[in-house]
Amino acid sequence: MASQEGPSKEQKYDRQLRLWQAHGQRALENANILVVNACATATETLKNLVLPGIGSFTILDDKVADGADVGNNFFLDHTAIGQSRGKYATELLRELNPDVDGFHVDESPTRVIATEPSFFDKFTLVIATQLSEADVKALAAICWERGVPFLHVRSYGFVGYLRLAVKEHAIVETHPESILDLRLDCPFTELTEYADSFNLATLENMDFAHVPYVVILLQALQAWRASNGKLPSTTPERNAFKAMVKSMERPGVEDENFQEAMKSVFRACSATVIPGNVASILKEAKAITITPETSSFWILASATAEFAESENALPLAGVVPDMKSDTESFVKLQTIYRDRSHQDAARVHAIATSLAAGGGAAAPSMDETARFCKNARLLKVVRTSSIESELSEPCPKASEIGQMAQDLDSCIPFYLLLRGVDAFYAEHMRYPGYHLEEVETDIGLLKKSCAGVLTRMGLPISTLTDDLIHETVRAGASELHTMASFMGGVCSQEVIKLITSQYVPLNNTFLYNGIKSVGGSFDL
């Protein structure tokens, strides 16, 4: 039972700890997030970050809440009308989790962006909502220069939009469904000795049925190499190897372990190599001059590159999948892989410590090193394009955007519509359809704004249909709570990926069509 003081942190965050573990939770609790404007999408995003326990958040918003705000924002009620929207939302959000600190800055975001760029230095990550294109572009440039991840999220009628801009984001734990690194083609000494300890010919039927499939494949590969001198590489050779494995079965004996072996023949016949994207990361790491500012990721990548040059392989992951076996044999196999992975990690850690000392940087911990080595085959570095380059003229991705827009099921036309809406706002200082009496006039004006955007991108004006433009004006810049809730969930998920450096974030734009309930990610 929980004590009178309340549940422990492990109990409180039990489910999420299973996803990103204690070190991911620590990263969350050390995060300091800025959210610009306390609209419904912003508060829904924050709700999903406060509940799992981010360290602190700040809302930058000088707007006074009105009836429209109260109508679509669950973190405002009728008593908020006439009060500071940001302050009121902050107080209610803080009630969700007493472990989280919440602050409000009652200043104009436009003024702060224009005159106080240093204000953004202290934040781990910045989320922007309800900003003009000019303000988004300026704020994104400030964050880009400082290496601070920036997310722009918006709900506009039935359209959802999220743009991530980060100069560099390195991920060690991408969380694949499984990690397979058995080294069947190049077994180390302890693994070979373990496989040789099984005399399949003399085993009792019960013991024979519980021989791990790794042992079966290792013995079969050993016999194949003795006759052929190399791994089976062609289709006929692999078929012949399969037949060899099949011939090792005993009639009348349960063959689940042999079925597992047959399913893994292709993997056994494949040479252990360093994946191309990981090889590129290691090559880049070797060229880096380590300084006090170098991250542990690049120090460990450099150390791993040195290890790989020596061993012609990455450090062993040390993970053994479930398989048919008796407990004693399986535990021994696990121990062999685990011990070897610990040895490899210790070597990488020694190299990393030396490299860090030479560059005056902080050495990675042994725990960090072990995680890095376990996931070395799955490393990922994400570098998105900047928002400034996306909005530059000529548009660098205009041709790809035009091709995608021809797909009737694509969400790209909504991206172009939002660009047109922003151009409309820049000219008229209001959004199309916001005032009911101007809807008819705004249809023509939005067509003109969209035509200007398409022309500057070198795309035909017919790319956007009249139906889409009419629907956009009808939306009147409304922020539907269902859309705000959905986009808040999408945005908070990406934020958690960025803060914990786990799972792979999108690169770089997500668009959602709430009318058809379809979405897609795009590299713009």
Coordinates of C-alpha atoms in Angstrom, one line a residue:
M1 CA 0.0 0.0 0.0
A2 CA 1.1 3.6 -0.5
S3 CA 2.2 5.5 2.5
Q4 CA 0.2 8.5 3.9
E5 CA 2.6 10.8 2.0
G6 CA 1.3 9.4 -1.2
P7 CA 2.5 6.8 -3.8
S8 CA 6.3 6.6 -4.5
K9 CA 7.6 7.9 -7.8
E10 CA 8.0 4.3 -9.0
Q11 CA 4.3 3.6 -8.2
K12 CA 3.1 7.0 -9.6
Y13 CA 4.9 6.6 -12.9
D14 CA 5.0 2.8 -13.2
R15 CA 3.5 2.5 -16.7
Q16 CA 5.7 5.1 -18.3
L17 CA 8.8 3.8 -16.6
R18 CA 8.2 0.6 -18.5
L19 CA 8.5 2.7 -21.7
W20 CA 11.5 5.0 -21.1
Q21 CA 12.9 3.6 -17.9
A22 CA 14.4 5.6 -15.0
H23 CA 17.0 7.5 -17.0
G24 CA 14.2 8.7 -19.4
Q25 CA 12.1 9.8 -16.5
R26 CA 15.1 11.7 -15.1
A27 CA 15.5 13.5 -18.4
L28 CA 11.8 14.5 -18.2
E29 CA 12.1 15.7 -14.7
N30 CA 15.1 17.9 -15.6
A31 CA 13.3 19.5 -18.6
N32 CA 12.2 23.1 -18.7
I33 CA 9.7 23.7 -21.4
L34 CA 8.4 27.0 -22.9
V35 CA 4.9 27.2 -24.5
V36 CA 4.0 30.3 -26.4
N37 CA 0.3 31.1 -26.0
A38 CA -2.2 29.2 -23.8
C39 CA -4.7 28.2 -26.5
A40 CA -6.5 24.9 -26.4
T41 CA -3.9 23.0 -28.4
A42 CA -1.2 24.4 -26.1
T43 CA -2.9 23.4 -22.9
E44 CA -3.7 19.9 -24.3
T45 CA 0.0 19.5 -25.1
L46 CA 1.0 20.6 -21.7
K47 CA -1.5 18.3 -20.0
N48 CA 0.2 15.4 -21.6
L49 CA 3.6 16.6 -20.4
V50 CA 2.6 17.6 -16.9
L51 CA 0.9 14.3 -16.1
P52 CA 4.1 12.2 -16.8
G53 CA 6.2 14.7 -14.7
I54 CA 8.2 17.2 -16.7
G55 CA 10.3 19.3 -14.5
S56 CA 8.8 22.7 -15.2
F57 CA 6.9 24.7 -17.8
T58 CA 6.5 28.4 -18.6
I59 CA 3.6 29.9 -20.6
L60 CA 4.4 33.1 -22.5
D61 CA 1.1 34.8 -23.2
D62 CA -0.3 38.3 -22.7
K63 CA -3.9 37.6 -23.9
V64 CA -6.9 38.2 -21.7
A65 CA -9.3 35.3 -21.9
D66 CA -12.6 35.8 -23.6
G67 CA -15.7 33.7 -24.4
A68 CA -14.1 32.0 -27.4
D69 CA -11.2 30.8 -25.3
V70 CA -13.5 29.4 -22.6
G71 CA -15.6 27.7 -25.2
N72 CA -12.9 25.4 -26.4
N73 CA -10.3 25.1 -23.6
F74 CA -10.8 22.7 -20.8
F75 CA -8.2 24.6 -18.7
L76 CA -10.3 27.7 -18.6
D77 CA -13.8 28.3 -17.2
H78 CA -16.3 31.2 -17.2
T79 CA -14.5 32.8 -14.2
A80 CA -11.4 33.1 -16.5
I81 CA -13.1 35.7 -18.7
G82 CA -11.3 39.0 -18.3
Q83 CA -8.3 37.4 -16.6
S84 CA -4.9 36.5 -17.9
R85 CA -5.3 33.4 -20.1
G86 CA -1.8 32.2 -19.5
K87 CA -1.9 32.7 -15.7
Y88 CA -5.3 31.0 -15.3
A89 CA -4.3 28.0 -17.5
T90 CA -1.0 27.7 -15.6
E91 CA -2.7 27.4 -12.2
L92 CA -5.1 24.7 -13.4
L93 CA -2.3 22.7 -15.2
R94 CA -0.3 22.7 -12.0
E95 CA -3.1 21.0 -10.1
L96 CA -2.6 18.0 -12.3
N97 CA 0.8 17.1 -10.8
P98 CA 2.3 18.7 -7.7
D99 CA 5.7 17.5 -8.8
V100 CA 5.7 19.9 -11.7
D101 CA 6.5 23.6 -11.5
G102 CA 4.5 26.0 -13.7
F103 CA 5.1 29.7 -14.4
H104 CA 3.5 32.4 -16.5
V105 CA 5.0 35.4 -18.2
D106 CA 2.5 38.1 -19.0
E107 CA 4.3 39.6 -22.0
S108 CA 3.6 39.9 -25.7
P109 CA 5.3 37.0 -27.5
T110 CA 5.9 39.2 -30.5
R111 CA 7.7 41.7 -28.4
V112 CA 9.8 39.1 -26.5
I113 CA 10.8 37.4 -29.8
A114 CA 11.8 40.7 -31.4
T115 CA 13.7 42.3 -28.4
E116 CA 14.7 39.6 -25.9
P117 CA 16.2 36.5 -27.8
S118 CA 18.2 35.6 -24.7
F119 CA 14.9 34.9 -22.9
F120 CA 14.8 31.6 -24.7
D121 CA 18.2 30.4 -23.6
K122 CA 17.1 28.7 -20.4
F123 CA 14.6 26.3 -22.0
T124 CA 15.1 22.7 -23.0
L125 CA 12.5 23.0 -25.7
V126 CA 10.1 25.6 -27.2
I127 CA 6.5 25.0 -28.4
A128 CA 4.8 27.7 -30.3
T129 CA 1.1 28.1 -31.0
Q130 CA -1.1 30.9 -32.4
L131 CA 1.8 32.9 -33.9
S132 CA 2.0 34.7 -37.2
E133 CA 4.3 33.3 -39.8
A134 CA 6.7 36.2 -39.2
D135 CA 6.9 35.4 -35.5
V136 CA 7.3 31.7 -36.1
K137 CA 10.1 32.3 -38.5
A138 CA 11.9 34.6 -36.1
L139 CA 11.4 32.4 -33.0
A140 CA 12.5 29.3 -35.0
A141 CA 15.7 31.1 -36.0
I142 CA 16.5 32.0 -32.4
C143 CA 16.0 28.4 -31.3
W144 CA 18.0 27.0 -34.3
E145 CA 20.9 29.3 -33.5
R146 CA 20.9 28.1 -29.9
G147 CA 20.4 24.4 -30.7
V148 CA 17.0 24.4 -28.9
P149 CA 14.4 22.0 -30.4
F150 CA 11.4 24.0 -31.7
L151 CA 7.9 22.8 -32.4
H152 CA 5.1 24.7 -34.1
V153 CA 1.7 23.2 -33.6
R154 CA -1.7 24.4 -34.7
S155 CA -5.3 23.3 -35.0
Y156 CA -7.1 25.2 -37.7
G157 CA -10.7 24.0 -38.3
F158 CA -10.4 20.3 -39.2
V159 CA -6.7 20.7 -40.1
G160 CA -3.8 19.7 -37.7
Y161 CA -0.2 20.8 -38.3
L162 CA 3.0 20.1 -36.5
R163 CA 6.5 21.2 -37.6
L164 CA 9.6 20.1 -35.8
A165 CA 12.9 22.0 -36.3
V166 CA 16.1 20.7 -34.6
K167 CA 19.6 21.2 -35.9
E168 CA 20.7 17.8 -34.5
H169 CA 19.1 15.1 -32.4
A170 CA 20.9 11.9 -31.6
I171 CA 19.0 8.8 -30.5
V172 CA 20.5 5.7 -28.9
E173 CA 17.4 3.9 -27.8
T174 CA 15.1 3.7 -30.9
H175 CA 13.1 0.8 -29.3
P176 CA 12.8 -1.7 -32.1
E177 CA 10.5 -4.7 -31.6
S178 CA 13.6 -6.8 -31.0
I179 CA 17.4 -6.6 -31.0
L180 CA 19.0 -9.6 -32.7
D181 CA 22.8 -9.8 -32.5
L182 CA 23.7 -13.5 -32.2
R183 CA 27.0 -13.6 -34.2
L184 CA 26.2 -17.0 -35.7
D185 CA 28.5 -16.3 -38.6
C186 CA 31.4 -15.2 -36.5
P187 CA 31.0 -16.8 -33.0
F188 CA 33.4 -15.8 -30.3
T189 CA 35.3 -18.4 -28.4
E190 CA 33.0 -18.8 -25.4
L191 CA 30.0 -19.3 -27.8
T192 CA 31.8 -21.8 -29.9
E193 CA 32.8 -23.8 -26.8
Y194 CA 29.3 -23.8 -25.5
A195 CA 27.9 -25.1 -28.9
D196 CA 30.6 -27.8 -29.0
S197 CA 29.6 -29.0 -25.5
F198 CA 26.4 -30.5 -27.0
N199 CA 26.9 -34.0 -28.4
L200 CA 23.6 -34.2 -30.3
A201 CA 24.2 -37.8 -31.2
T202 CA 24.2 -39.0 -27.6
L203 CA 21.5 -36.8 -26.1
E204 CA 18.4 -38.4 -24.7
N205 CA 15.2 -37.5 -26.7
M206 CA 14.0 -35.1 -24.0
D207 CA 17.3 -33.2 -23.9
F208 CA 17.5 -33.3 -27.7
A209 CA 14.2 -31.5 -27.9
H210 CA 15.5 -28.7 -25.7
V211 CA 18.7 -27.9 -27.5
P212 CA 18.7 -24.1 -28.2
Y213 CA 18.3 -23.4 -31.9
V214 CA 21.5 -21.2 -31.7
V215 CA 23.4 -24.4 -30.9
I216 CA 21.8 -26.3 -33.8
L217 CA 22.7 -23.5 -36.3
L218 CA 26.2 -23.1 -35.0
Q219 CA 26.9 -26.8 -35.3
A220 CA 25.4 -26.9 -38.8
L221 CA 27.4 -23.9 -39.9
Q222 CA 30.6 -25.5 -38.5
A223 CA 29.9 -28.6 -40.6
W224 CA 29.0 -26.5 -43.7
R225 CA 32.2 -24.5 -43.4
A226 CA 34.3 -27.7 -43.0
S227 CA 33.0 -28.8 -46.4
N228 CA 32.6 -25.5 -48.3
G229 CA 35.0 -23.0 -46.5
K230 CA 32.5 -20.2 -46.4
L231 CA 28.9 -19.2 -45.4
P232 CA 26.1 -20.3 -47.7
S233 CA 25.4 -17.2 -49.8
T234 CA 23.5 -18.2 -52.9
T235 CA 19.9 -19.4 -53.0
P236 CA 20.9 -23.0 -53.9
E237 CA 23.5 -23.0 -51.1
R238 CA 21.0 -21.7 -48.6
N239 CA 18.5 -24.4 -49.6
A240 CA 21.2 -27.0 -49.2
F241 CA 22.0 -25.6 -45.8
K242 CA 18.3 -25.8 -44.8
A243 CA 18.3 -29.4 -45.9
M244 CA 21.4 -30.0 -43.7
V245 CA 19.6 -28.5 -40.7
K246 CA 16.5 -30.5 -41.4
S247 CA 18.5 -33.7 -41.6
M248 CA 19.7 -33.2 -38.1
E249 CA 16.2 -33.7 -36.7
R250 CA 15.2 -37.0 -34.9
P251 CA 12.1 -38.7 -36.1
G252 CA 9.4 -38.8 -33.5
V253 CA 11.0 -36.2 -31.3
E254 CA 9.3 -32.8 -30.7
D255 CA 10.9 -30.4 -33.2
E256 CA 10.0 -26.9 -32.0
N257 CA 13.7 -26.0 -31.6
F258 CA 14.4 -27.2 -35.2
Q259 CA 11.5 -25.1 -36.5
E260 CA 13.0 -22.1 -34.8
A261 CA 16.4 -23.0 -36.4
M262 CA 14.8 -23.3 -39.9
K263 CA 13.2 -19.8 -39.4
S264 CA 16.6 -18.3 -38.6
V265 CA 18.5 -19.9 -41.4
F266 CA 18.6 -16.7 -43.4
R267 CA 20.0 -14.8 -40.5
A268 CA 22.6 -17.5 -39.8
C269 CA 23.7 -17.2 -43.4
S270 CA 24.1 -13.4 -43.3
A271 CA 27.4 -11.9 -42.5
T272 CA 27.5 -9.7 -39.4
V273 CA 28.2 -6.2 -40.8
I274 CA 27.9 -2.6 -39.5
P275 CA 24.6 -1.1 -40.9
G276 CA 25.3 1.7 -43.4
N277 CA 23.6 4.5 -41.4
V278 CA 25.6 3.5 -38.3
A279 CA 28.8 3.3 -40.3
S280 CA 28.2 6.9 -41.4
I281 CA 27.7 8.0 -37.8
L282 CA 30.9 6.3 -36.7
K283 CA 32.8 7.9 -39.6
E284 CA 31.5 11.3 -38.6
A285 CA 32.4 10.7 -35.0
K286 CA 36.0 9.8 -35.9
A287 CA 36.3 13.2 -37.6
I288 CA 35.1 15.1 -34.6
T289 CA 37.5 17.0 -32.4
I290 CA 36.3 16.4 -28.8
T291 CA 35.9 19.5 -26.7
P292 CA 34.3 20.2 -23.3
E293 CA 31.0 20.8 -25.2
T294 CA 31.0 17.5 -27.0
S295 CA 28.0 15.3 -26.0
S296 CA 28.3 11.9 -24.6
F297 CA 26.7 10.5 -27.8
W298 CA 29.5 11.6 -30.0
I299 CA 32.2 10.6 -27.5
L300 CA 30.7 7.1 -27.3
A301 CA 30.3 7.0 -31.1
S302 CA 34.0 7.9 -31.5
A303 CA 35.0 5.2 -29.0
T304 CA 32.8 2.7 -30.7
A305 CA 34.3 3.6 -34.0
E306 CA 37.8 2.8 -32.5
F307 CA 36.4 -0.5 -31.1
A308 CA 34.9 -1.4 -34.5
E309 CA 38.2 -0.7 -36.3
S310 CA 39.9 -3.2 -34.0
E311 CA 37.2 -5.9 -33.9
N312 CA 35.7 -5.3 -37.4
A313 CA 32.3 -5.4 -35.6
L314 CA 30.2 -3.4 -33.2
P315 CA 30.1 -4.2 -29.5
L316 CA 27.8 -7.2 -28.8
A317 CA 24.3 -6.3 -27.8
G318 CA 24.1 -9.2 -25.3
V319 CA 20.4 -9.8 -25.9
V320 CA 19.1 -13.4 -26.4
P321 CA 15.6 -13.9 -27.8
D322 CA 13.2 -16.4 -26.3
M323 CA 13.6 -19.9 -27.6
K324 CA 12.7 -23.5 -26.9
S325 CA 15.2 -24.7 -24.4
D326 CA 15.5 -26.1 -20.9
T327 CA 16.2 -23.5 -18.2
E328 CA 19.8 -24.5 -17.5
S329 CA 20.9 -24.3 -21.1
F330 CA 19.0 -21.1 -21.8
V331 CA 20.4 -19.3 -18.7
K332 CA 23.9 -20.4 -19.6
L333 CA 23.5 -19.1 -23.1
Q334 CA 22.2 -15.8 -21.8
T335 CA 25.2 -15.6 -19.4
I336 CA 27.7 -16.2 -22.3
Y337 CA 26.2 -13.4 -24.4
R338 CA 25.8 -11.0 -21.4
D339 CA 29.3 -11.5 -20.2
R340 CA 30.8 -10.9 -23.6
S341 CA 28.6 -7.8 -24.0
H342 CA 29.9 -6.5 -20.6
Q343 CA 33.5 -7.1 -21.8
D344 CA 32.8 -5.1 -25.0
A345 CA 31.1 -2.3 -23.1
A346 CA 34.0 -2.1 -20.6
R347 CA 36.5 -1.7 -23.5
V348 CA 34.3 1.0 -25.2
H349 CA 34.0 2.8 -21.8
A350 CA 37.8 2.8 -21.3
I351 CA 38.3 4.3 -24.8
A352 CA 35.5 6.9 -24.2
T353 CA 37.0 7.9 -20.9
S354 CA 40.4 8.4 -22.5
L355 CA 38.9 10.4 -25.4
A356 CA 36.9 12.6 -23.0
A357 CA 39.9 13.3 -20.9
G358 CA 41.9 14.3 -23.9
G359 CA 39.2 16.8 -25.0
G360 CA 38.4 18.1 -21.5
A361 CA 34.9 16.7 -21.7
A362 CA 32.9 14.8 -19.1
A363 CA 33.2 11.1 -19.5
P364 CA 30.1 9.1 -20.1
S365 CA 29.0 6.9 -17.3
M366 CA 29.2 3.1 -17.5
D367 CA 25.4 2.9 -17.6
E368 CA 25.4 5.2 -20.6
T369 CA 28.1 3.2 -22.3
A370 CA 26.2 -0.1 -21.7
R371 CA 23.0 1.3 -23.2
F372 CA 25.0 2.7 -26.2
C373 CA 26.7 -0.6 -26.9
K374 CA 23.4 -2.6 -26.5
N375 CA 21.8 -0.3 -29.2
A376 CA 24.9 0.4 -31.3
R377 CA 23.3 -1.3 -34.4
L378 CA 20.3 1.0 -34.2
L379 CA 21.8 4.5 -33.7
K380 CA 20.1 7.4 -35.3
V381 CA 20.8 11.1 -35.9
V382 CA 18.0 13.3 -37.0
R383 CA 18.8 16.7 -38.6
T384 CA 15.7 18.5 -39.9
S385 CA 15.7 21.4 -42.3
S386 CA 15.3 24.8 -40.7
I387 CA 12.0 26.7 -40.9
E388 CA 13.8 29.6 -42.4
S389 CA 15.0 27.4 -45.3
E390 CA 11.6 25.9 -45.8
L391 CA 10.0 29.4 -46.1
S392 CA 12.8 30.8 -48.3
E393 CA 12.3 31.6 -52.0
P394 CA 12.6 29.8 -54.2
C395 CA 11.1 27.0 -52.1
P396 CA 13.7 24.2 -51.9
K397 CA 11.1 21.4 -51.9
A398 CA 8.6 23.0 -54.4
S399 CA 8.9 20.2 -56.9
E400 CA 8.3 17.4 -54.4
I401 CA 5.4 19.3 -52.8
G402 CA 3.8 19.8 -56.2
Q403 CA 4.1 16.0 -56.9
M404 CA 2.6 15.1 -53.5
A405 CA -0.2 17.6 -54.0
Q406 CA -1.4 15.6 -57.0
D407 CA -2.3 12.7 -54.8
L408 CA -6.0 13.1 -54.0
D409 CA -5.5 11.4 -50.6
S410 CA -2.5 13.5 -49.6
C411 CA -2.6 16.0 -46.8
I412 CA -0.1 18.3 -48.6
P413 CA -2.9 20.6 -50.0
F414 CA -3.7 21.6 -46.4
Y415 CA 0.0 22.6 -45.9
L416 CA -0.4 24.9 -48.9
L417 CA -3.7 26.2 -47.5
L418 CA -2.1 27.1 -44.2
R419 CA 0.7 28.9 -46.1
G420 CA -2.0 30.8 -47.9
V421 CA -3.8 31.6 -44.6
D422 CA -0.6 33.0 -43.1
A423 CA -0.1 35.1 -46.2
F424 CA -3.7 36.4 -45.8
Y425 CA -3.0 37.3 -42.1
A426 CA 0.2 39.1 -43.0
E427 CA -1.7 41.3 -45.4
H428 CA -5.0 41.8 -43.5
M429 CA -4.0 41.2 -39.9
R430 CA -6.9 38.8 -39.4
Y431 CA -7.7 35.3 -40.4
P432 CA -10.1 34.5 -43.3
G433 CA -13.7 33.9 -42.2
Y434 CA -13.1 35.1 -38.6
H435 CA -15.8 37.6 -38.9
L436 CA -19.1 36.2 -40.2
E437 CA -20.0 39.2 -42.2
E438 CA -16.7 39.0 -44.2
V439 CA -16.9 35.3 -45.2
E440 CA -18.0 35.9 -48.8
T441 CA -15.3 38.6 -49.3
D442 CA -12.7 36.5 -47.6
I443 CA -13.2 33.6 -50.1
G444 CA -11.9 35.8 -52.9
L445 CA -9.1 37.3 -50.8
L446 CA -7.9 33.9 -49.6
K447 CA -7.9 32.7 -53.2
K448 CA -5.6 35.6 -54.1
S449 CA -3.3 34.9 -51.1
C450 CA -3.1 31.2 -52.0
A451 CA -2.5 32.0 -55.6
G452 CA 0.5 34.2 -54.5
V453 CA 2.0 31.4 -52.4
L454 CA 1.6 28.9 -55.2
T455 CA 3.0 31.3 -57.8
R456 CA 6.1 32.0 -55.6
M457 CA 6.6 28.2 -55.2
G458 CA 6.3 27.7 -59.0
L459 CA 3.1 25.6 -58.6
P460 CA -0.1 25.9 -60.7
I461 CA -2.9 27.8 -59.1
S462 CA -5.2 24.9 -59.7
T463 CA -3.3 22.9 -57.1
L464 CA -5.8 24.1 -54.5
T465 CA -9.5 23.5 -55.3
D466 CA -12.3 26.0 -54.6
D467 CA -13.8 23.4 -52.1
L468 CA -10.7 23.5 -50.0
I469 CA -10.6 27.3 -49.9
H470 CA -14.3 27.5 -49.1
E471 CA -13.8 25.0 -46.2
T472 CA -10.8 27.0 -44.9
V473 CA -12.8 30.2 -44.8
R474 CA -15.7 28.4 -43.2
A475 CA -13.4 27.2 -40.5
G476 CA -12.7 30.9 -39.6
A477 CA -9.5 30.0 -37.7
S478 CA -11.6 28.1 -35.2
E479 CA -9.8 25.7 -32.8
L480 CA -12.0 22.7 -32.3
H481 CA -11.4 21.0 -29.0
T482 CA -11.3 17.5 -30.6
M483 CA -8.6 18.7 -33.0
A484 CA -6.7 20.5 -30.3
S485 CA -6.8 17.4 -28.1
F486 CA -5.6 15.2 -31.0
M487 CA -2.8 17.5 -32.0
G488 CA -1.8 18.1 -28.4
G489 CA -1.3 14.3 -28.1
V490 CA 0.8 14.2 -31.3
C491 CA 2.9 17.2 -30.2
S492 CA 3.5 15.9 -26.6
Q493 CA 4.6 12.5 -28.0
E494 CA 7.2 14.2 -30.1
V495 CA 8.3 16.4 -27.1
I496 CA 8.8 13.3 -25.0
K497 CA 10.9 11.6 -27.7
L498 CA 13.1 14.7 -27.9
I499 CA 13.6 15.1 -24.2
T500 CA 14.3 11.5 -23.4
S501 CA 16.3 11.0 -26.6
Q502 CA 14.3 7.7 -27.0
Y503 CA 12.2 6.6 -30.0
V504 CA 12.6 8.4 -33.4
P505 CA 10.9 11.8 -33.8
L506 CA 9.3 12.8 -37.0
N507 CA 11.3 14.5 -39.7
N508 CA 9.9 17.1 -40.0
T509 CA 6.2 17.9 -40.6
F510 CA 3.0 16.1 -39.6
L511 CA -0.3 17.0 -41.3
Y512 CA -3.7 15.8 -40.2
N513 CA -7.0 15.9 -42.1
G514 CA -9.7 15.7 -39.5
I515 CA -12.5 15.4 -42.1
K516 CA -11.2 12.0 -43.3
S517 CA -9.2 11.1 -40.2
V518 CA -6.0 10.6 -42.1
G519 CA -2.5 12.0 -41.5
G520 CA 1.0 11.9 -42.8
S521 CA 4.5 13.0 -42.1
F522 CA 6.6 14.9 -44.7
D523 CA 10.1 16.1 -45.0
L524 CA 9.6 19.8 -46.1

